[in-house]
Structure formats: structure tokens, C-alpha cells
GROMACS .gro file of C-alpha atoms in nm:
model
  317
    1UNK     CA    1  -1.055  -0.434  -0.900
    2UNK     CA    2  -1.164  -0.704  -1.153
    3UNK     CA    3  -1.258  -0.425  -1.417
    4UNK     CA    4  -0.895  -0.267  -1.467
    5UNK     CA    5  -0.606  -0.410  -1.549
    6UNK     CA    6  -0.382  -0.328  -1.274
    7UNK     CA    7  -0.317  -0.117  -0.986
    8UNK     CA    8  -0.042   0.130  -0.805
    9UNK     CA    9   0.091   0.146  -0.492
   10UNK     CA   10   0.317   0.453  -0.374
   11UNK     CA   11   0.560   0.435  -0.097
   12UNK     CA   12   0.561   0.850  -0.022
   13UNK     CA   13   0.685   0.832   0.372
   14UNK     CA   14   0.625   1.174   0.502
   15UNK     CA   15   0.845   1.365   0.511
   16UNK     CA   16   0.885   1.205   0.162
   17UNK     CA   17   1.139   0.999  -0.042
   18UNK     CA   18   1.441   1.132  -0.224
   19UNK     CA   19   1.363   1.457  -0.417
   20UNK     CA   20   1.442   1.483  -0.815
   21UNK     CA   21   1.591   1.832  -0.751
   22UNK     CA   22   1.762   1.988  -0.436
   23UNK     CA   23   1.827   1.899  -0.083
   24UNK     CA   24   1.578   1.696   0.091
   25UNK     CA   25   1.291   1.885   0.299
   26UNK     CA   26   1.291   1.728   0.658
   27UNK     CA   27   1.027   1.949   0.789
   28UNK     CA   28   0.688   1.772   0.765
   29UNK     CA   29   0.469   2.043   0.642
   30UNK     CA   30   0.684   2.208   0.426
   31UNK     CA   31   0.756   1.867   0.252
   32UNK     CA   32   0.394   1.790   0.205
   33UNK     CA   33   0.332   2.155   0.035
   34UNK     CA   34   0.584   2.052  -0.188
   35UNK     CA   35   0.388   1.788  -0.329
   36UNK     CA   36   0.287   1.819  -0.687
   37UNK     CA   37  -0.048   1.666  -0.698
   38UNK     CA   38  -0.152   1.759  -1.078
   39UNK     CA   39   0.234   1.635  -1.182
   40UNK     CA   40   0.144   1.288  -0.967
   41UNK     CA   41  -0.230   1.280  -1.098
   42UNK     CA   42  -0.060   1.323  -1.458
   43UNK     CA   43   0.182   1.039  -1.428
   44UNK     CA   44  -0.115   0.797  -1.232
   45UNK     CA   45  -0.292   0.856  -1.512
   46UNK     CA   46  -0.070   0.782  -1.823
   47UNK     CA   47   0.025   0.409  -1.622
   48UNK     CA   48  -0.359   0.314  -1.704
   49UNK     CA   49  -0.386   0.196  -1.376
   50UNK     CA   50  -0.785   0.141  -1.193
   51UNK     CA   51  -0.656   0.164  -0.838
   52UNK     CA   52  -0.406   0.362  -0.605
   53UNK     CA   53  -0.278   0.261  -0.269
   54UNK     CA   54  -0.121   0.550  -0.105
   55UNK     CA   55   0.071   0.586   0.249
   56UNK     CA   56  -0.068   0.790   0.477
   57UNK     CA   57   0.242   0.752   0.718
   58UNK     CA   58   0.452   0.473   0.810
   59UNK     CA   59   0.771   0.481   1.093
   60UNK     CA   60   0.847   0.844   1.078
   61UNK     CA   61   0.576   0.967   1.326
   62UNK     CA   62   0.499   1.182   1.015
   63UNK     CA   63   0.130   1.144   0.896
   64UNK     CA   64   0.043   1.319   0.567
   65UNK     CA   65  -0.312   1.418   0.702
   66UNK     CA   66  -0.444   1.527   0.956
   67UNK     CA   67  -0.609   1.344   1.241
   68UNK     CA   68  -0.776   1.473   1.539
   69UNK     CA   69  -0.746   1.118   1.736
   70UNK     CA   70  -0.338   1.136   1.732
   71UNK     CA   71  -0.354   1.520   1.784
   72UNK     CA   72  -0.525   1.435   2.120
   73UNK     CA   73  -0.288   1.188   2.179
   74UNK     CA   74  -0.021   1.289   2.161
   75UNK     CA   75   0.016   1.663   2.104
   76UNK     CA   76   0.045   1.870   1.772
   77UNK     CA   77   0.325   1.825   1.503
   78UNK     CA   78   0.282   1.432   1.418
   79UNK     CA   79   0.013   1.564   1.103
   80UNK     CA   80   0.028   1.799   0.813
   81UNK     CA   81  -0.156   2.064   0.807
   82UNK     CA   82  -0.245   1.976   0.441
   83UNK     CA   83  -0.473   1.684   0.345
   84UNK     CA   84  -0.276   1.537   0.101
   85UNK     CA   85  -0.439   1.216   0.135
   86UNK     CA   86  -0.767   1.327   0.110
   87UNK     CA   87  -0.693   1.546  -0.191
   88UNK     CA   88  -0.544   1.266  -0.407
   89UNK     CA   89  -0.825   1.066  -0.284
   90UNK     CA   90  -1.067   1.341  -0.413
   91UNK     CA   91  -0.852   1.330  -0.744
   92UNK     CA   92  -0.841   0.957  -0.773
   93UNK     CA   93  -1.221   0.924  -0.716
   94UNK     CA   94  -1.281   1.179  -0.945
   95UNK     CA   95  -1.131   0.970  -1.224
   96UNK     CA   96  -1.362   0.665  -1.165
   97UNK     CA   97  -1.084   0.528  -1.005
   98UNK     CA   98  -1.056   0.375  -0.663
   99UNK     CA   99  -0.804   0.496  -0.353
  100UNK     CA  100  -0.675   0.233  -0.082
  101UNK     CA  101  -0.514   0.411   0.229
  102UNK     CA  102  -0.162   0.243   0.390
  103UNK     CA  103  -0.121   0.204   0.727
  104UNK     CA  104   0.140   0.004   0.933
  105UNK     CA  105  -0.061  -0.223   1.216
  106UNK     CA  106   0.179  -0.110   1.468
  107UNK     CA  107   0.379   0.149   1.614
  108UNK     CA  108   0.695  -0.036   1.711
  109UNK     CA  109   1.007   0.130   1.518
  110UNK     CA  110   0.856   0.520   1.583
  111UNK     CA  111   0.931   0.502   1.962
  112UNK     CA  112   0.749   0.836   2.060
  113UNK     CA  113   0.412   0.727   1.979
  114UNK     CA  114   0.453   0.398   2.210
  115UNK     CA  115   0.299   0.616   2.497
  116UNK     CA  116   0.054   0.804   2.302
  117UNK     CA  117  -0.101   0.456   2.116
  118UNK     CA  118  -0.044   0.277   2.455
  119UNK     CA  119   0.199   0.052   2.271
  120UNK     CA  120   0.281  -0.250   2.504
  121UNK     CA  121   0.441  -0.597   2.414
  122UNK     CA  122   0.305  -0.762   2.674
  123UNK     CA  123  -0.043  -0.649   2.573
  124UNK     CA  124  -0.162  -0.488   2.299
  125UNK     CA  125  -0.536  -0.463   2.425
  126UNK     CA  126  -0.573  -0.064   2.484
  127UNK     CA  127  -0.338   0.010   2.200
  128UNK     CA  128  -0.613  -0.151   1.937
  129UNK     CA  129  -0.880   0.059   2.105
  130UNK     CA  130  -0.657   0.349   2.050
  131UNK     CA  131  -0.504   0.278   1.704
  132UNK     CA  132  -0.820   0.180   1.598
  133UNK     CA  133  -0.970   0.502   1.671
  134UNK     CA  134  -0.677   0.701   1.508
  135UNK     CA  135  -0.794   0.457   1.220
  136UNK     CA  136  -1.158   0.557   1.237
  137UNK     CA  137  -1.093   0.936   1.245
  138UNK     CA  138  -0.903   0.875   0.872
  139UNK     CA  139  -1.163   0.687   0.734
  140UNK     CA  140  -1.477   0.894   0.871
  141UNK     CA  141  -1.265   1.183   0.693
  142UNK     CA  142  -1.212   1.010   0.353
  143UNK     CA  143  -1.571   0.887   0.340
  144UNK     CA  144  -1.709   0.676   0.001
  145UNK     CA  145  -1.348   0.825  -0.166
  146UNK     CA  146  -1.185   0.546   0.046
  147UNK     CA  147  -1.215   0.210  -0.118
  148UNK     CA  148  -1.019   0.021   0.034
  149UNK     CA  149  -0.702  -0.023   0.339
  150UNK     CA  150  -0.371  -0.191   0.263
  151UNK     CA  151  -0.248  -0.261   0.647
  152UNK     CA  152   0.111  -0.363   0.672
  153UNK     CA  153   0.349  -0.550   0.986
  154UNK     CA  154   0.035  -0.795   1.093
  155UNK     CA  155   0.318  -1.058   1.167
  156UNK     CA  156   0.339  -1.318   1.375
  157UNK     CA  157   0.590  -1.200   1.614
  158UNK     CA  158   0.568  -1.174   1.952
  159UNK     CA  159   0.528  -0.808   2.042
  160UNK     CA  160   0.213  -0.821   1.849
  161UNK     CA  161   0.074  -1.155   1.702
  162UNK     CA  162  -0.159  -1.148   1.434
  163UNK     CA  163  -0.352  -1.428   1.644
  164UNK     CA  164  -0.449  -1.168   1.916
  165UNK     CA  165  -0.588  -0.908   1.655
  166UNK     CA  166  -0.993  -0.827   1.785
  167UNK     CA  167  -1.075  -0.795   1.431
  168UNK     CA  168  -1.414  -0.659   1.531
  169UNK     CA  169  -1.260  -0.363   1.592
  170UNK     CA  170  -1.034  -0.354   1.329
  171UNK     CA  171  -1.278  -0.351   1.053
  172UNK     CA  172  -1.574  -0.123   1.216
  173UNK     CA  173  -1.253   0.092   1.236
  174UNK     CA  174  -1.175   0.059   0.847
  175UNK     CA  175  -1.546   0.101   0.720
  176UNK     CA  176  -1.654   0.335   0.956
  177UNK     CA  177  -1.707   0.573   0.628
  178UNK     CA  178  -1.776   0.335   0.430
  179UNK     CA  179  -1.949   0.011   0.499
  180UNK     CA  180  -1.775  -0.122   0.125
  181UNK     CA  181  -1.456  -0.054   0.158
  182UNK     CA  182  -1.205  -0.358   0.134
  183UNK     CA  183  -0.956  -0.457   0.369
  184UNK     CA  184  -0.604  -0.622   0.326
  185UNK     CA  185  -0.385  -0.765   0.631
  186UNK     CA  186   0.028  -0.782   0.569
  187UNK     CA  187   0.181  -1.036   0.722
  188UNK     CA  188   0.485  -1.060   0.475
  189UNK     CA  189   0.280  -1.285   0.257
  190UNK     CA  190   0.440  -1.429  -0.101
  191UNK     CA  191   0.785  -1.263   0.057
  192UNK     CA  192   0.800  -1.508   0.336
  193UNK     CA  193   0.645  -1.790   0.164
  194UNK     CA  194   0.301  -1.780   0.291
  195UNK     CA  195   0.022  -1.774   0.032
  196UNK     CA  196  -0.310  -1.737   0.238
  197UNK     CA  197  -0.465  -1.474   0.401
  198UNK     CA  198  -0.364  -1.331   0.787
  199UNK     CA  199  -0.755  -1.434   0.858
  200UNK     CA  200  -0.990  -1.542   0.669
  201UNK     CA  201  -1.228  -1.229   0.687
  202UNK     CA  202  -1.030  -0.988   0.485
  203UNK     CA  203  -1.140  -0.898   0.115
  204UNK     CA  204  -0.808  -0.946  -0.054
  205UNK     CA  205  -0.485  -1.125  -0.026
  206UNK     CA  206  -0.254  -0.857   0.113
  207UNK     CA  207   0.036  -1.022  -0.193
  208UNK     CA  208   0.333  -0.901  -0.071
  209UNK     CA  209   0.607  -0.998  -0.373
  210UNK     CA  210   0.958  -0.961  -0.325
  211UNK     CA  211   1.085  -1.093  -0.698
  212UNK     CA  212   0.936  -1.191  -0.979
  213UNK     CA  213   1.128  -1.543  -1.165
  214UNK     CA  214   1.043  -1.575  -1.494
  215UNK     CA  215   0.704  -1.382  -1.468
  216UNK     CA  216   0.631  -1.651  -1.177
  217UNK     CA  217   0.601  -1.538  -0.791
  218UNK     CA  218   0.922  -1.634  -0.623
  219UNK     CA  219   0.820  -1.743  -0.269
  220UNK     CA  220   1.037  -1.659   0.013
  221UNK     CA  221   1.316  -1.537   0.021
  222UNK     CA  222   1.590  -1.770  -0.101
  223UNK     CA  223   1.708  -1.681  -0.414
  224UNK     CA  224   1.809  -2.049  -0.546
  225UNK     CA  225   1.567  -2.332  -0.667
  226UNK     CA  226   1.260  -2.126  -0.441
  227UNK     CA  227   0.931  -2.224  -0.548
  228UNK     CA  228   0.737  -2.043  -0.746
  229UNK     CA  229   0.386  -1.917  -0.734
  230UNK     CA  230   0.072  -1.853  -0.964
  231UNK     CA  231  -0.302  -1.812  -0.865
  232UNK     CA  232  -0.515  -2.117  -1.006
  233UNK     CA  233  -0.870  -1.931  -0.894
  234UNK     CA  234  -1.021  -1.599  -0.835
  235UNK     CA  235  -1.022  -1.621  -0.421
  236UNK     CA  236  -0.729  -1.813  -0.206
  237UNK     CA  237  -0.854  -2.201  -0.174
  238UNK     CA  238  -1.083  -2.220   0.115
  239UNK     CA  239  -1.172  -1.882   0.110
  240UNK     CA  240  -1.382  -1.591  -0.031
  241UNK     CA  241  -1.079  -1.376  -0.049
  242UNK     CA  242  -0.966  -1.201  -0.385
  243UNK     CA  243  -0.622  -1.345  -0.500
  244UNK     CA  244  -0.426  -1.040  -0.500
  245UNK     CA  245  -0.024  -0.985  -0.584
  246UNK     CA  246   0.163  -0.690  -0.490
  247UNK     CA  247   0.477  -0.651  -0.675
  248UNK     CA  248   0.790  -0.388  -0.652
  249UNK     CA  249   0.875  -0.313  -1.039
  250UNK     CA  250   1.158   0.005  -1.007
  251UNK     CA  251   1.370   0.119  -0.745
  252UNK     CA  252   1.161  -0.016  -0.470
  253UNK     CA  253   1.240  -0.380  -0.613
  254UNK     CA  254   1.354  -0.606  -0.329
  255UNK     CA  255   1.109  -0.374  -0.075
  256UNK     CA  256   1.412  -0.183   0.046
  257UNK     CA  257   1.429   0.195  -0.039
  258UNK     CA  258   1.757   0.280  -0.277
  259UNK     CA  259   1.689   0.636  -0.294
  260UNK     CA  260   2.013   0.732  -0.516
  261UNK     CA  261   1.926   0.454  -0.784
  262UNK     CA  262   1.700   0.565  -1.117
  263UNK     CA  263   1.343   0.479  -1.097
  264UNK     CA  264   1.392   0.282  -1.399
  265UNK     CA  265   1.187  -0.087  -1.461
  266UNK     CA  266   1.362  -0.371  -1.351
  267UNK     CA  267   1.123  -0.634  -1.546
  268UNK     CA  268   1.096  -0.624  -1.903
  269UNK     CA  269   0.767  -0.599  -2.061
  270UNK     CA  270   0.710  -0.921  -2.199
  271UNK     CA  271   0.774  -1.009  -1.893
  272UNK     CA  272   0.482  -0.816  -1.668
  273UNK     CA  273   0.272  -0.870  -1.932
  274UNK     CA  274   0.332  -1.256  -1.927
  275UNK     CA  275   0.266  -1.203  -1.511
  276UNK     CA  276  -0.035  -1.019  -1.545
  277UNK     CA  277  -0.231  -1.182  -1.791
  278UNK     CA  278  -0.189  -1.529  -1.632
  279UNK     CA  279  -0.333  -1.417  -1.334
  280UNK     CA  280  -0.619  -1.189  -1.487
  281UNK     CA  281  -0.665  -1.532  -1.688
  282UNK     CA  282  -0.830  -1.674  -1.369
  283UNK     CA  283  -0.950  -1.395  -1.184
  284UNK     CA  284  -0.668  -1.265  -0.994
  285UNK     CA  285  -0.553  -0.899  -0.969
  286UNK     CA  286  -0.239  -0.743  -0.909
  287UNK     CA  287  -0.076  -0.382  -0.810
  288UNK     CA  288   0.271  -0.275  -0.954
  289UNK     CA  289   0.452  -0.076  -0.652
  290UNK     CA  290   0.677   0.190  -0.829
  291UNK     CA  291   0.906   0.462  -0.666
  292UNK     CA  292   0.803   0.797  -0.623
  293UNK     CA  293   0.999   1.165  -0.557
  294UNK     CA  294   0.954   1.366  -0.308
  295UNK     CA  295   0.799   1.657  -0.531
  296UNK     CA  296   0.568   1.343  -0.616
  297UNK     CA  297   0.709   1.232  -0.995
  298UNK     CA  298   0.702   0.906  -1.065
  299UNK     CA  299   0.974   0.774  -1.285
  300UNK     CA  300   0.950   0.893  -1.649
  301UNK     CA  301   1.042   0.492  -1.777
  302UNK     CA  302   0.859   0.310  -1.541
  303UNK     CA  303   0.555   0.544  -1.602
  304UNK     CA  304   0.577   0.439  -2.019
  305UNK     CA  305   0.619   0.105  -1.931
  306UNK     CA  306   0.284   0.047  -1.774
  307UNK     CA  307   0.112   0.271  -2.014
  308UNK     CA  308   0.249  -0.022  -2.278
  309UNK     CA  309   0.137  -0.268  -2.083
  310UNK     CA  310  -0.229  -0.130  -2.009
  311UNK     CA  311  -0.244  -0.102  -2.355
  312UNK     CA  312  -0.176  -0.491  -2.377
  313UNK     CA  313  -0.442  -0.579  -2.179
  314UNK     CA  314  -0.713  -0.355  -2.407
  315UNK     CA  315  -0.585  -0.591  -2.688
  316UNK     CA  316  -0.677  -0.911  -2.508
  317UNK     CA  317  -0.925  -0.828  -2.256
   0.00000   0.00000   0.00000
């Protein structure tokens, strides 16, 4: 991460977001046909960014590649028959470039896979064995393309708490194609005030931003006189864990989904550049999460933006 000035992070939910044309496709493989991976590849490109972190699937029971583990599961229908994760991965790699994979940790909105992942409140032992494994199959498929996992929902609720996580499993799950790749753990981080890592053992601070103030992190969630945020050091105090921020830039801003709204930037760029370069300054790194079509454009604005800004950096880095 340290070598490029920033990264991207895609919220495409199979079936996929809002499209730029026509009525939305609901059917899964249709909808993941549709996907224009040169027009994306064009767009990740002209941002400048080193890094892409992708959703395979997320609360739809819709999983934009396929995966033998959930197919034995639960039955057929809950993949694509495309590998659209694996091809931008192949695409993304081919650039020099790295890809991170998104997965929730949990199952507990999409109601028909509760039976299939053994999900259980009252213990969640046998549905780690099982997620884990529907984990492994995705990155024994994606191999040394797979840099890296962004898991989200590692709260500390009580259906699942973070504390009862057997992280062995967990991360011979997420390197199990690649002994190198880096692993993140959501917990709501800089969103709910929190600034250190779900455990101590993941590679990167998972950064969860909800609003920039002043090109400072805004911690939690209330909107007047909150504290604000800024790394001081490479890794989180008392840790070897990269500092890492995550922040919504477009339509995606406040990390809910306003599908009818412009993908237009919501920062200006004296403003993200300000952000960035303060915490390059000390060793921290930081993805931009932008929105996305369904056809797979990102938005025309948001896209220039970013291309200004890598070009920034190049001038004082």
C-alpha cells in the first residue's frame, strides 16, 4: 500500500447498484453479464489509484463468483455463473496493482443462508467452520491475484461478538492462496468512534470513515463538536498494524446507498488532498470508496477528481 497514493473501494452488491441506463436487472446472472469490465478497468485506471477492494457479495444472498462450498450448501442459484471477481482481479493484477476481496463476517440480514452457514446466535461455533470454508474456496480460487480481505459487521453485538472470533481459522481461511495476503476486521471503526484494531493480529486498520471535518476524521457519529481524528504513526499505538482510513467521497457519503443521487464528489480537492497528504506524511494509507453503476461506470466527476489528486501526490511525493 505504502507505494501508491491511494486506494478504491467499490460497493457493486450483486445483483448490482442503480444502472446509468434502463430498468434495473434483478436476475443475478444476467446482471453480472452486464458488467462492463474494460469500461470499469478504464475508469480504475484514470483515478491513479494502487489498490481495489471489491465486493464479492454482501446481504443479497447474491455472490458475484462462484463457489463450490455455498453451492454444496445450500443448493445452486446463490453464485454467478461468471467470475467477475476473479476477472477484475486478473485485470487489477495485471496492472501491478493489488485486489482486496469484501466479505461481510456474518450472515444475519440474508435469512436463507442461516441454515446453510449454520447461522446460530446462541453459538456461532459450526457457522465459522462453515463460513470459513466458503471463505477458503474464494481465496484458493483467486490465488497470488488476491492481496488482501476487507471483512465487514465484526461488531460487538451479541449475535456474534467479535470476542468469540477463532481467528485461527479465520486467517488460514483468508491466506489459504496466499500466505501474504493482508487482512482487515470491520467493526464500525472511525464511524463509531473506535480507533484501534478488532484484534491485534490483523495487517491493517479496517478505517471505516463516515465524514470527513475539515480534512480531519470525524469520530462517531455526532455531528456537533465530535472529535476529530489524524494518524500520528505508521501502525495504531501498541500495535504492528498499518494505520489505514476508509473514506466515502460521492454518493456513498454517509455509508448509506442513495441510488437516485449523481455520483458527484462531495469533498473538494483541496480538501482530500489536505486529508491525504497528512496521513501519507507519517505513514498512513487511505482508500476513497466511490459509487459505482450497475453496468460498472464509475462517476465521470468523481473519476477526474482523483486523477487530480494522484497527480498531487507525484508533485510532492
Amino acid at each position: 500500500m505504502q507505494e501508491h497514493p491511494f486506494g478504491l473501494m467499490v460497493h457493486w452488491i450483486a445483483p448490482g447498484p442503480t444502472p446509468l441506463k434502463g430498468p434495473h436487472i434483478e436476475e443475478l446472472n444476467q446482471a453480472v453479464n452486464s458488467f462492463d469490465l474494460d469500461r470499469f478497468m478504464r475508469d480504475f485506471e484514470s483515478t491513479g489509484a494502487g489498490w481495489l477492494i471489491f465486493t464479492i457479495g454482501q446481504n443479497t444472498t447474491m455472490y458475484a463468483s462462484p463457489n463450490a462450498v455455498l453451492d454444496k450448501l445450500a443448493g445452486p442459484g446463490y453464485c454467478s455463473e461468471r467470475d467477475l471477481v476473479l476477472e477484475i482481479a486478473e485485470r487489477v493484477h495485471a496492472e501491478g496493482k493489488h485486489f482486496i476481496a469484501y466479505l461481510p463476517a456474518e450472515v444475519n440480514k440474508p435469512q436463507k443462508l442461516h441454515a446453510p452457514f449454520a447461522w446460530n446466535p446462541g453459538d456461532q461455533t459450526e457457522f465459522q467452520v462453515r463460513y470459513t470454508d466458503f471463505i477458503r474456496e474464494y481465496a484458493l480460487r483467486l490465488g497470488t491475484k488476491l492481496s488482501g480481505w476487507w471483512f465487514d459487521g465484526c461488531y460487538t453485538w451479541d449475535i456474534f461478538p467479535n470476542s468469540t472470533y477463532n481467528w485461527p481459522l479465520w486467517f488460514g481461511a483468508a491466506r489459504a492462496g496466499n500466505p501474504n495476503a493482508i487482512v482487515a476486521f470491520n467493526d464500525g471503526s472511525f464511524c463509531i468512534g473506535i480507533t484501534t484494531p478488532v484484534t491485534p493480529l490483523q495487517d491493517y486498520l479496517s478505517g471505516e470513515v463516515e465524514a470527513l471535518v475539515d480534512g480531519k476524521i470525524r469520530l462517531g457519529r455526532r455531528v456537533k463538536d465530535a472529535p476529530l481524528h489524524m494518524p500520528e504513526t505508521r501502525f495504531v499505538e501498541g500495535t504492528e498494524t498499518q494505520w489505514h482510513a476508509l473514506v466515502p467521497i460521492d454518493c456513498n457519503r454517509f455509508w448509506w446507498h442513495t441510488p437516485k443521487r449523481p455520483m458527484t464528489p462531495s469533498y473538494p480537492d483541496a480538501e482530500l488532498v489536505s486529508f491525504l497528504s497528512q496521513c501519507r506524511a507519517v505513514g498512513g494509507v487511505v482508500t476513497f470508496n466511490v459509487g459505482i453503476s450497475q453496468e460498472g461506470a464509475l462517476g465521470a466527476e468523481t473519476v477526474a477528481q482523483l486523477s487530480r489528486i494522484t497527480e498531487s501526490q507525484k508533485r510532492t511525493h
